[in-house]
PDB file of N, CA and C in Angstrom:
ATOM      1  N   VAL A   1       0.487  -8.405  10.492  1.00 55.00           N
ATOM      2  CA  VAL A   1       0.700  -7.608  11.679  1.00 55.00           C
ATOM      3  C   VAL A   1       0.739  -8.506  12.906  1.00 55.00           C
ATOM      4  N   PHE A   2      -0.217  -9.431  12.992  1.00 62.00           N
ATOM      5  CA  PHE A   2      -0.262 -10.300  14.159  1.00 62.00           C
ATOM      6  C   PHE A   2       0.932 -11.243  14.202  1.00 62.00           C
ATOM      7  N   SER A   3       1.354 -11.749  13.043  1.00 60.00           N
ATOM      8  CA  SER A   3       2.511 -12.642  13.046  1.00 60.00           C
ATOM      9  C   SER A   3       3.785 -11.891  13.424  1.00 60.00           C
ATOM     10  N   THR A   4       3.890 -10.641  13.008  1.00 59.00           N
ATOM     11  CA  THR A   4       5.048  -9.833  13.386  1.00 59.00           C
ATOM     12  C   THR A   4       5.053  -9.592  14.885  1.00 59.00           C
ATOM     13  N   PHE A   5       3.896  -9.256  15.440  1.00 64.00           N
ATOM     14  CA  PHE A   5       3.804  -9.037  16.881  1.00 64.00           C
ATOM     15  C   PHE A   5       4.139 -10.308  17.647  1.00 64.00           C
ATOM     16  N   LYS A   6       3.650 -11.445  17.166  1.00 63.00           N
ATOM     17  CA  LYS A   6       3.907 -12.716  17.846  1.00 63.00           C
ATOM     18  C   LYS A   6       5.389 -13.067  17.783  1.00 63.00           C
ATOM     19  N   LEU A   7       6.048 -12.764  16.664  1.00 58.00           N
ATOM     20  CA  LEU A   7       7.478 -13.053  16.571  1.00 58.00           C
ATOM     21  C   LEU A   7       8.309 -12.095  17.417  1.00 58.00           C
ATOM     22  N   LEU A   8       7.864 -10.846  17.548  1.00 62.00           N
ATOM     23  CA  LEU A   8       8.623  -9.889  18.340  1.00 62.00           C
ATOM     24  C   LEU A   8       8.415 -10.083  19.840  1.00 62.00           C
ATOM     25  N   HIS A   9       7.263 -10.620  20.229  1.00 65.00           N
ATOM     26  CA  HIS A   9       6.949 -10.841  21.636  1.00 65.00           C
ATOM     27  C   HIS A   9       6.504 -12.294  21.847  1.00 65.00           C
ATOM     28  N   PRO A  10       7.448 -13.243  21.743  1.00 62.00           N
ATOM     29  CA  PRO A  10       7.059 -14.646  21.875  1.00 62.00           C
ATOM     30  C   PRO A  10       6.716 -14.994  23.318  1.00 62.00           C
ATOM     31  N   SER A  11       5.831 -15.969  23.454  1.00 64.00           N
ATOM     32  CA  SER A  11       5.474 -16.447  24.782  1.00 64.00           C
ATOM     33  C   SER A  11       5.256 -17.951  24.716  1.00 64.00           C
ATOM     34  N   GLY A  12       5.406 -18.584  25.819  1.00 61.00           N
ATOM     35  CA  GLY A  12       5.175 -20.019  25.872  1.00 61.00           C
ATOM     36  C   GLY A  12       6.383 -20.814  25.437  1.00 61.00           C
ATOM     37  N   PRO A  13       6.163 -22.074  25.042  1.00 60.00           N
ATOM     38  CA  PRO A  13       7.290 -22.952  24.686  1.00 60.00           C
ATOM     39  C   PRO A  13       7.985 -22.543  23.386  1.00 60.00           C
ATOM     40  N   ASP A  14       7.328 -21.750  22.550  1.00 59.00           N
ATOM     41  CA  ASP A  14       7.944 -21.330  21.288  1.00 59.00           C
ATOM     42  C   ASP A  14       8.860 -20.127  21.453  1.00 59.00           C
ATOM     43  N   ALA A  15       8.993 -19.603  22.648  1.00 59.00           N
ATOM     44  CA  ALA A  15       9.757 -18.377  22.858  1.00 59.00           C
ATOM     45  C   ALA A  15      11.233 -18.560  22.513  1.00 59.00           C
ATOM     46  N   LEU A  16      11.785 -19.706  22.798  1.00 58.00           N
ATOM     47  CA  LEU A  16      13.200 -19.931  22.515  1.00 58.00           C
ATOM     48  C   LEU A  16      13.455 -20.323  21.072  1.00 58.00           C
ATOM     49  N   ALA A  17      12.439 -20.801  20.380  1.00 61.00           N
ATOM     50  CA  ALA A  17      12.617 -21.293  19.016  1.00 61.00           C
ATOM     51  C   ALA A  17      12.687 -20.173  17.982  1.00 61.00           C
ATOM     52  N   VAL A  18      12.215 -18.997  18.328  1.00 64.00           N
ATOM     53  CA  VAL A  18      12.190 -17.889  17.371  1.00 64.00           C
ATOM     54  C   VAL A  18      13.573 -17.256  17.321  1.00 64.00           C
ATOM     55  N   SER A  19      14.172 -17.284  16.146  1.00 77.00           N
ATOM     56  CA  SER A  19      15.516 -16.729  15.998  1.00 77.00           C
ATOM     57  C   SER A  19      15.450 -15.268  15.578  1.00 77.00           C
ATOM     58  N   SER A  20      16.581 -14.606  15.679  1.00 79.00           N
ATOM     59  CA  SER A  20      16.624 -13.189  15.293  1.00 79.00           C
ATOM     60  C   SER A  20      16.438 -13.024  13.785  1.00 79.00           C
ATOM     61  N   GLU A  21      16.855 -14.018  12.996  1.00 81.00           N
ATOM     62  CA  GLU A  21      16.651 -13.942  11.548  1.00 81.00           C
ATOM     63  C   GLU A  21      15.169 -14.000  11.202  1.00 81.00           C
ATOM     64  N   GLN A  22      14.422 -14.832  11.925  1.00 81.00           N
ATOM     65  CA  GLN A  22      12.980 -14.915  11.689  1.00 81.00           C
ATOM     66  C   GLN A  22      12.290 -13.611  12.073  1.00 81.00           C
ATOM     67  N   LYS A  23      12.720 -13.019  13.158  1.00 83.00           N
ATOM     68  CA  LYS A  23      12.147 -11.732  13.568  1.00 83.00           C
ATOM     69  C   LYS A  23      12.439 -10.662  12.523  1.00 83.00           C
ATOM     70  N   ARG A  24      13.677 -10.616  12.077  1.00 85.00           N
ATOM     71  CA  ARG A  24      14.066  -9.613  11.089  1.00 85.00           C
ATOM     72  C   ARG A  24      13.307  -9.812   9.774  1.00 85.00           C
ATOM     73  N   ALA A  25      13.154 -11.059   9.350  1.00 85.00           N
ATOM     74  CA  ALA A  25      12.411 -11.349   8.118  1.00 85.00           C
ATOM     75  C   ALA A  25      10.947 -10.959   8.267  1.00 85.00           C
ATOM     76  N   SER A  26      10.384 -11.215   9.419  1.00 85.00           N
ATOM     77  CA  SER A  26       8.992 -10.864   9.649  1.00 85.00           C
ATOM     78  C   SER A  26       8.785  -9.358   9.631  1.00 85.00           C
ATOM     79  N   VAL A  27       9.691  -8.629  10.248  1.00 88.00           N
ATOM     80  CA  VAL A  27       9.599  -7.162  10.241  1.00 88.00           C
ATOM     81  C   VAL A  27       9.780  -6.632   8.821  1.00 88.00           C
ATOM     82  N   THR A  28      10.680  -7.229   8.057  1.00 90.00           N
ATOM     83  CA  THR A  28      10.893  -6.790   6.674  1.00 90.00           C
ATOM     84  C   THR A  28       9.643  -7.002   5.833  1.00 90.00           C
ATOM     85  N   VAL A  29       9.016  -8.144   5.971  1.00 91.00           N
ATOM     86  CA  VAL A  29       7.772  -8.409   5.232  1.00 91.00           C
ATOM     87  C   VAL A  29       6.691  -7.419   5.637  1.00 91.00           C
ATOM     88  N   ALA A  30       6.595  -7.121   6.915  1.00 91.00           N
ATOM     89  CA  ALA A  30       5.610  -6.147   7.388  1.00 91.00           C
ATOM     90  C   ALA A  30       5.887  -4.757   6.824  1.00 91.00           C
ATOM     91  N   MET A  31       7.156  -4.386   6.720  1.00 93.00           N
ATOM     92  CA  MET A  31       7.508  -3.071   6.167  1.00 93.00           C
ATOM     93  C   MET A  31       7.150  -2.983   4.686  1.00 93.00           C
ATOM     94  N   PHE A  32       7.424  -4.039   3.938  1.00 94.00           N
ATOM     95  CA  PHE A  32       7.078  -4.028   2.517  1.00 94.00           C
ATOM     96  C   PHE A  32       5.565  -4.028   2.307  1.00 94.00           C
ATOM     97  N   THR A  33       4.848  -4.719   3.163  1.00 94.00           N
ATOM     98  CA  THR A  33       3.391  -4.703   3.077  1.00 94.00           C
ATOM     99  C   THR A  33       2.841  -3.322   3.381  1.00 94.00           C
ATOM    100  N   ALA A  34       3.396  -2.672   4.394  1.00 94.00           N
ATOM    101  CA  ALA A  34       2.964  -1.312   4.734  1.00 94.00           C
ATOM    102  C   ALA A  34       3.277  -0.337   3.604  1.00 94.00           C
ATOM    103  N   LEU A  35       4.441  -0.476   2.983  1.00 95.00           N
ATOM    104  CA  LEU A  35       4.792   0.387   1.854  1.00 95.00           C
ATOM    105  C   LEU A  35       3.849   0.161   0.676  1.00 95.00           C
ATOM    106  N   PHE A  36       3.532  -1.096   0.395  1.00 95.00           N
ATOM    107  CA  PHE A  36       2.603  -1.400  -0.684  1.00 95.00           C
ATOM    108  C   PHE A  36       1.234  -0.782  -0.415  1.00 95.00           C
ATOM    109  N   LEU A  37       0.732  -0.946   0.800  1.00 94.00           N
ATOM    110  CA  LEU A  37      -0.577  -0.385   1.134  1.00 94.00           C
ATOM    111  C   LEU A  37      -0.566   1.131   1.100  1.00 94.00           C
ATOM    112  N   PHE A  38       0.506   1.748   1.578  1.00 93.00           N
ATOM    113  CA  PHE A  38       0.607   3.207   1.546  1.00 93.00           C
ATOM    114  C   PHE A  38       0.590   3.731   0.116  1.00 93.00           C
ATOM    115  N   CYS A  39       1.326   3.065  -0.770  1.00 93.00           N
ATOM    116  CA  CYS A  39       1.407   3.544  -2.153  1.00 93.00           C
ATOM    117  C   CYS A  39       0.155   3.220  -2.968  1.00 93.00           C
ATOM    118  N   ASN A  40      -0.586   2.194  -2.620  1.00 92.00           N
ATOM    119  CA  ASN A  40      -1.740   1.810  -3.424  1.00 92.00           C
ATOM    120  C   ASN A  40      -3.080   2.195  -2.821  1.00 92.00           C
ATOM    121  N   THR A  41      -3.111   2.722  -1.624  1.00 92.00           N
ATOM    122  CA  THR A  41      -4.369   3.148  -1.024  1.00 92.00           C
ATOM    123  C   THR A  41      -5.086   4.209  -1.851  1.00 92.00           C
ATOM    124  N   PRO A  42      -4.403   5.235  -2.396  1.00 87.00           N
ATOM    125  CA  PRO A  42      -5.133   6.204  -3.237  1.00 87.00           C
ATOM    126  C   PRO A  42      -5.822   5.553  -4.434  1.00 87.00           C
ATOM    127  N   TYR A  43      -5.175   4.584  -5.051  1.00 87.00           N
ATOM    128  CA  TYR A  43      -5.793   3.897  -6.183  1.00 87.00           C
ATOM    129  C   TYR A  43      -7.001   3.078  -5.735  1.00 87.00           C
ATOM    130  N   PHE A  44      -6.864   2.363  -4.623  1.00 90.00           N
ATOM    131  CA  PHE A  44      -7.989   1.566  -4.123  1.00 90.00           C
ATOM    132  C   PHE A  44      -9.180   2.457  -3.786  1.00 90.00           C
ATOM    133  N   VAL A  45      -8.922   3.598  -3.157  1.00 86.00           N
ATOM    134  CA  VAL A  45      -9.997   4.538  -2.823  1.00 86.00           C
ATOM    135  C   VAL A  45     -10.639   5.069  -4.099  1.00 86.00           C
ATOM    136  N   ASN A  46      -9.832   5.371  -5.102  1.00 83.00           N
ATOM    137  CA  ASN A  46     -10.350   5.874  -6.370  1.00 83.00           C
ATOM    138  C   ASN A  46     -11.240   4.838  -7.054  1.00 83.00           C
ATOM    139  N   VAL A  47     -10.827   3.591  -7.038  1.00 84.00           N
ATOM    140  CA  VAL A  47     -11.639   2.533  -7.648  1.00 84.00           C
ATOM    141  C   VAL A  47     -12.962   2.382  -6.903  1.00 84.00           C
ATOM    142  N   ILE A  48     -12.918   2.415  -5.587  1.00 87.00           N
ATOM    143  CA  ILE A  48     -14.143   2.280  -4.803  1.00 87.00           C
ATOM    144  C   ILE A  48     -15.079   3.454  -5.055  1.00 87.00           C
ATOM    145  N   LEU A  49     -14.539   4.685  -5.057  1.00 81.00           N
ATOM    146  CA  LEU A  49     -15.377   5.857  -5.315  1.00 81.00           C
ATOM    147  C   LEU A  49     -15.998   5.820  -6.707  1.00 81.00           C
ATOM    148  N   THR A  50     -15.216   5.431  -7.682  1.00 79.00           N
ATOM    149  CA  THR A  50     -15.732   5.357  -9.046  1.00 79.00           C
ATOM    150  C   THR A  50     -16.814   4.290  -9.160  1.00 79.00           C
ATOM    151  N   THR A  51     -16.607   3.148  -8.558  1.00 84.00           N
ATOM    152  CA  THR A  51     -17.593   2.067  -8.613  1.00 84.00           C
ATOM    153  C   THR A  51     -18.885   2.463  -7.917  1.00 84.00           C
ATOM    154  N   VAL A  52     -18.779   3.072  -6.757  1.00 83.00           N
ATOM    155  CA  VAL A  52     -19.965   3.464  -6.003  1.00 83.00           C
ATOM    156  C   VAL A  52     -20.739   4.554  -6.736  1.00 83.00           C
ATOM    157  N   THR A  53     -20.038   5.558  -7.269  1.00 78.00           N
ATOM    158  CA  THR A  53     -20.753   6.624  -7.976  1.00 78.00           C
ATOM    159  C   THR A  53     -21.361   6.120  -9.277  1.00 78.00           C
ATOM    160  N   TYR A  54     -20.698   5.193  -9.938  1.00 77.00           N
ATOM    161  CA  TYR A  54     -21.276   4.632 -11.157  1.00 77.00           C
ATOM    162  C   TYR A  54     -22.513   3.803 -10.833  1.00 77.00           C
ATOM    163  N   ALA A  55     -22.435   3.032  -9.754  1.00 81.00           N
ATOM    164  CA  ALA A  55     -23.582   2.203  -9.367  1.00 81.00           C
ATOM    165  C   ALA A  55     -24.743   3.063  -8.869  1.00 81.00           C
ATOM    166  N   ALA A  56     -24.438   4.133  -8.159  1.00 79.00           N
ATOM    167  CA  ALA A  56     -25.492   4.970  -7.579  1.00 79.00           C
ATOM    168  C   ALA A  56     -26.102   5.942  -8.582  1.00 79.00           C
ATOM    169  N   TYR A  57     -25.256   6.549  -9.410  1.00 75.00           N
ATOM    170  CA  TYR A  57     -25.731   7.614 -10.297  1.00 75.00           C
ATOM    171  C   TYR A  57     -25.742   7.236 -11.772  1.00 75.00           C
ATOM    172  N   GLY A  58     -25.073   6.159 -12.137  1.00 74.00           N
ATOM    173  CA  GLY A  58     -25.050   5.733 -13.522  1.00 74.00           C
ATOM    174  C   GLY A  58     -24.132   6.557 -14.413  1.00 74.00           C
ATOM    175  N   ILE A  59     -23.267   7.365 -13.820  1.00 69.00           N
ATOM    176  CA  ILE A  59     -22.290   8.149 -14.577  1.00 69.00           C
ATOM    177  C   ILE A  59     -20.902   7.801 -14.078  1.00 69.00           C
ATOM    178  N   PHE A  60     -19.913   8.125 -14.887  1.00 62.00           N
ATOM    179  CA  PHE A  60     -18.542   7.700 -14.576  1.00 62.00           C
ATOM    180  C   PHE A  60     -17.982   8.388 -13.335  1.00 62.00           C
ATOM    181  N   ALA A  61     -17.921   9.708 -13.326  1.00 56.00           N
ATOM    182  CA  ALA A  61     -17.254  10.396 -12.220  1.00 56.00           C
ATOM    183  C   ALA A  61     -18.212  10.762 -11.095  1.00 56.00           C
ATOM    184  N   GLY A  62     -19.453  11.025 -11.409  1.00 48.00           N
ATOM    185  CA  GLY A  62     -20.422  11.372 -10.385  1.00 48.00           C
ATOM    186  C   GLY A  62     -20.069  12.663  -9.673  1.00 48.00           C
ATOM    187  N   PRO A  63     -20.536  12.839  -8.467  1.00 45.00           N
ATOM    188  CA  PRO A  63     -20.275  14.073  -7.736  1.00 45.00           C
ATOM    189  C   PRO A  63     -18.906  14.118  -7.067  1.00 45.00           C
ATOM    190  N   VAL A  64     -18.108  13.080  -7.236  1.00 54.00           N
ATOM    191  CA  VAL A  64     -16.818  13.033  -6.562  1.00 54.00           C
ATOM    192  C   VAL A  64     -15.877  14.101  -7.121  1.00 54.00           C
ATOM    193  N   PHE A  65     -15.825  14.226  -8.434  1.00 62.00           N
ATOM    194  CA  PHE A  65     -14.973  15.221  -9.069  1.00 62.00           C
ATOM    195  C   PHE A  65     -15.842  16.162  -9.883  1.00 62.00           C
ATOM    196  N   SER A  66     -15.532  17.439  -9.802  1.00 65.00           N
ATOM    197  CA  SER A  66     -16.381  18.423 -10.471  1.00 65.00           C
ATOM    198  C   SER A  66     -16.074  18.565 -11.953  1.00 65.00           C
ATOM    199  N   ASN A  67     -14.872  18.209 -12.390  1.00 70.00           N
ATOM    200  CA  ASN A  67     -14.563  18.327 -13.810  1.00 70.00           C
ATOM    201  C   ASN A  67     -13.812  17.095 -14.316  1.00 70.00           C
ATOM    202  N   VAL A  68     -13.773  16.942 -15.603  1.00 70.00           N
ATOM    203  CA  VAL A  68     -13.161  15.761 -16.225  1.00 70.00           C
ATOM    204  C   VAL A  68     -11.647  15.769 -16.042  1.00 70.00           C
ATOM    205  N   PHE A  69     -11.038  16.961 -16.076  1.00 71.00           N
ATOM    206  CA  PHE A  69      -9.591  17.046 -15.918  1.00 71.00           C
ATOM    207  C   PHE A  69      -9.150  16.462 -14.580  1.00 71.00           C
ATOM    208  N   MET A  70      -9.839  16.818 -13.520  1.00 70.00           N
ATOM    209  CA  MET A  70      -9.458  16.321 -12.197  1.00 70.00           C
ATOM    210  C   MET A  70      -9.668  14.815 -12.089  1.00 70.00           C
ATOM    211  N   THR A  71     -10.684  14.308 -12.755  1.00 71.00           N
ATOM    212  CA  THR A  71     -10.924  12.863 -12.745  1.00 71.00           C
ATOM    213  C   THR A  71      -9.728  12.125 -13.328  1.00 71.00           C
ATOM    214  N   TRP A  72      -9.278  12.498 -14.510  1.00 76.00           N
ATOM    215  CA  TRP A  72      -8.162  11.809 -15.156  1.00 76.00           C
ATOM    216  C   TRP A  72      -6.843  12.104 -14.463  1.00 76.00           C
ATOM    217  N   TYR A  73      -6.700  13.304 -13.909  1.00 79.00           N
ATOM    218  CA  TYR A  73      -5.482  13.661 -13.187  1.00 79.00           C
ATOM    219  C   TYR A  73      -5.332  12.780 -11.946  1.00 79.00           C
ATOM    220  N   PHE A  74      -6.417  12.586 -11.218  1.00 78.00           N
ATOM    221  CA  PHE A  74      -6.346  11.746 -10.020  1.00 78.00           C
ATOM    222  C   PHE A  74      -6.074  10.302 -10.382  1.00 78.00           C
ATOM    223  N   TRP A  75      -6.654   9.794 -11.469  1.00 79.00           N
ATOM    224  CA  TRP A  75      -6.357   8.434 -11.914  1.00 79.00           C
ATOM    225  C   TRP A  75      -4.873   8.287 -12.239  1.00 79.00           C
ATOM    226  N   THR A  76      -4.314   9.286 -12.923  1.00 82.00           N
ATOM    227  CA  THR A  76      -2.901   9.222 -13.301  1.00 82.00           C
ATOM    228  C   THR A  76      -2.006   9.232 -12.071  1.00 82.00           C
ATOM    229  N   ILE A  77      -2.295  10.116 -11.144  1.00 83.00           N
ATOM    230  CA  ILE A  77      -1.473  10.181  -9.933  1.00 83.00           C
ATOM    231  C   ILE A  77      -1.628   8.911  -9.108  1.00 83.00           C
ATOM    232  N   SER A  78      -2.848   8.472  -8.906  1.00 83.00           N
ATOM    233  CA  SER A  78      -3.063   7.346  -8.005  1.00 83.00           C
ATOM    234  C   SER A  78      -2.541   6.033  -8.563  1.00 83.00           C
ATOM    235  N   LYS A  79      -2.623   5.831  -9.849  1.00 85.00           N
ATOM    236  CA  LYS A  79      -2.188   4.552 -10.402  1.00 85.00           C
ATOM    237  C   LYS A  79      -0.737   4.578 -10.868  1.00 85.00           C
ATOM    238  N   ILE A  80      -0.379   5.546 -11.671  1.00 89.00           N
ATOM    239  CA  ILE A  80       0.957   5.535 -12.268  1.00 89.00           C
ATOM    240  C   ILE A  80       2.016   6.068 -11.314  1.00 89.00           C
ATOM    241  N   LEU A  81       1.797   7.258 -10.759  1.00 90.00           N
ATOM    242  CA  LEU A  81       2.828   7.872  -9.930  1.00 90.00           C
ATOM    243  C   LEU A  81       3.104   7.069  -8.661  1.00 90.00           C
ATOM    244  N   PHE A  82       2.061   6.637  -7.974  1.00 90.00           N
ATOM    245  CA  PHE A  82       2.283   5.889  -6.741  1.00 90.00           C
ATOM    246  C   PHE A  82       2.816   4.482  -7.004  1.00 90.00           C
ATOM    247  N   THR A  83       2.492   3.890  -8.134  1.00 90.00           N
ATOM    248  CA  THR A  83       3.059   2.586  -8.482  1.00 90.00           C
ATOM    249  C   THR A  83       4.557   2.714  -8.751  1.00 90.00           C
ATOM    250  N   VAL A  84       4.933   3.774  -9.461  1.00 93.00           N
ATOM    251  CA  VAL A  84       6.354   4.027  -9.715  1.00 93.00           C
ATOM    252  C   VAL A  84       7.075   4.353  -8.403  1.00 93.00           C
ATOM    253  N   LEU A  85       6.411   5.109  -7.527  1.00 93.00           N
ATOM    254  CA  LEU A  85       6.997   5.417  -6.222  1.00 93.00           C
ATOM    255  C   LEU A  85       7.231   4.144  -5.418  1.00 93.00           C
ATOM    256  N   ASN A  86       6.288   3.237  -5.445  1.00 94.00           N
ATOM    257  CA  ASN A  86       6.456   1.961  -4.752  1.00 94.00           C
ATOM    258  C   ASN A  86       7.633   1.186  -5.338  1.00 94.00           C
ATOM    259  N   ALA A  87       7.721   1.137  -6.650  1.00 94.00           N
ATOM    260  CA  ALA A  87       8.821   0.418  -7.300  1.00 94.00           C
ATOM    261  C   ALA A  87      10.168   1.080  -7.018  1.00 94.00           C
ATOM    262  N   ALA A  88      10.181   2.385  -6.859  1.00 95.00           N
ATOM    263  CA  ALA A  88      11.432   3.088  -6.570  1.00 95.00           C
ATOM    264  C   ALA A  88      11.850   2.934  -5.109  1.00 95.00           C
ATOM    265  N   LEU A  89      10.880   2.839  -4.210  1.00 95.00           N
ATOM    266  CA  LEU A  89      11.205   2.728  -2.785  1.00 95.00           C
ATOM    267  C   LEU A  89      11.541   1.311  -2.344  1.00 95.00           C
ATOM    268  N   ASN A  90      11.119   0.300  -3.098  1.00 94.00           N
ATOM    269  CA  ASN A  90      11.427  -1.078  -2.727  1.00 94.00           C
ATOM    270  C   ASN A  90      12.931  -1.353  -2.646  1.00 94.00           C
ATOM    271  N   PRO A  91      13.746  -0.984  -3.644  1.00 94.00           N
ATOM    272  CA  PRO A  91      15.191  -1.221  -3.513  1.00 94.00           C
ATOM    273  C   PRO A  91      15.827  -0.434  -2.368  1.00 94.00           C
ATOM    274  N   VAL A  92      15.309   0.756  -2.108  1.00 94.00           N
ATOM    275  CA  VAL A  92      15.824   1.549  -0.993  1.00 94.00           C
ATOM    276  C   VAL A  92      15.555   0.822   0.326  1.00 94.00           C
ATOM    277  N   LEU A  93      14.363   0.284   0.453  1.00 94.00           N
ATOM    278  CA  LEU A  93      14.021  -0.462   1.664  1.00 94.00           C
ATOM    279  C   LEU A  93      14.855  -1.739   1.777  1.00 94.00           C
ATOM    280  N   TYR A  94      15.078  -2.424   0.661  1.00 92.00           N
ATOM    281  CA  TYR A  94      15.952  -3.601   0.677  1.00 92.00           C
ATOM    282  C   TYR A  94      17.348  -3.218   1.168  1.00 92.00           C
ATOM    283  N   TYR A  95      17.875  -2.133   0.648  1.00 93.00           N
ATOM    284  CA  TYR A  95      19.217  -1.689   1.033  1.00 93.00           C
ATOM    285  C   TYR A  95      19.274  -1.345   2.511  1.00 93.00           C
ATOM    286  N   CYS A  96      18.273  -0.647   2.992  1.00 91.00           N
ATOM    287  CA  CYS A  96      18.260  -0.262   4.410  1.00 91.00           C
ATOM    288  C   CYS A  96      18.134  -1.483   5.322  1.00 91.00           C
ATOM    289  N   ARG A  97      17.398  -2.485   4.900  1.00 89.00           N
ATOM    290  CA  ARG A  97      17.258  -3.684   5.723  1.00 89.00           C
ATOM    291  C   ARG A  97      18.486  -4.585   5.658  1.00 89.00           C
ATOM    292  N   MET A  98      19.281  -4.474   4.596  1.00 86.00           N
ATOM    293  CA  MET A  98      20.481  -5.302   4.480  1.00 86.00           C
ATOM    294  C   MET A  98      21.599  -4.841   5.405  1.00 86.00           C
ATOM    295  N   SER A  99      21.660  -3.550   5.655  1.00 74.00           N
ATOM    296  CA  SER A  99      22.768  -3.050   6.471  1.00 74.00           C
ATOM    297  C   SER A  99      22.453  -3.040   7.938  1.00 74.00           C
TER     298      SER A  99
END
């Protein structure tokens, strides 16, 4: 984020050295990073919740989910569906950035 901001708003003697290709590449990397974080945040939250409840209560799901079905359903959505969504949106983002 900071490198993208610095490339978009250069100051000092480096202001003339930053080319438009470098700015565009920096913004593209930032967009892919944001997409990755958006698609994987549910999984990261699920892992943290599971680890904390296991450490605190000594059981797998703990008080986070009331039934076993919801526990496995959330794991499936957070890991498989969002990973596939990320993989499907990456080429779309590449195409949009190319034009």
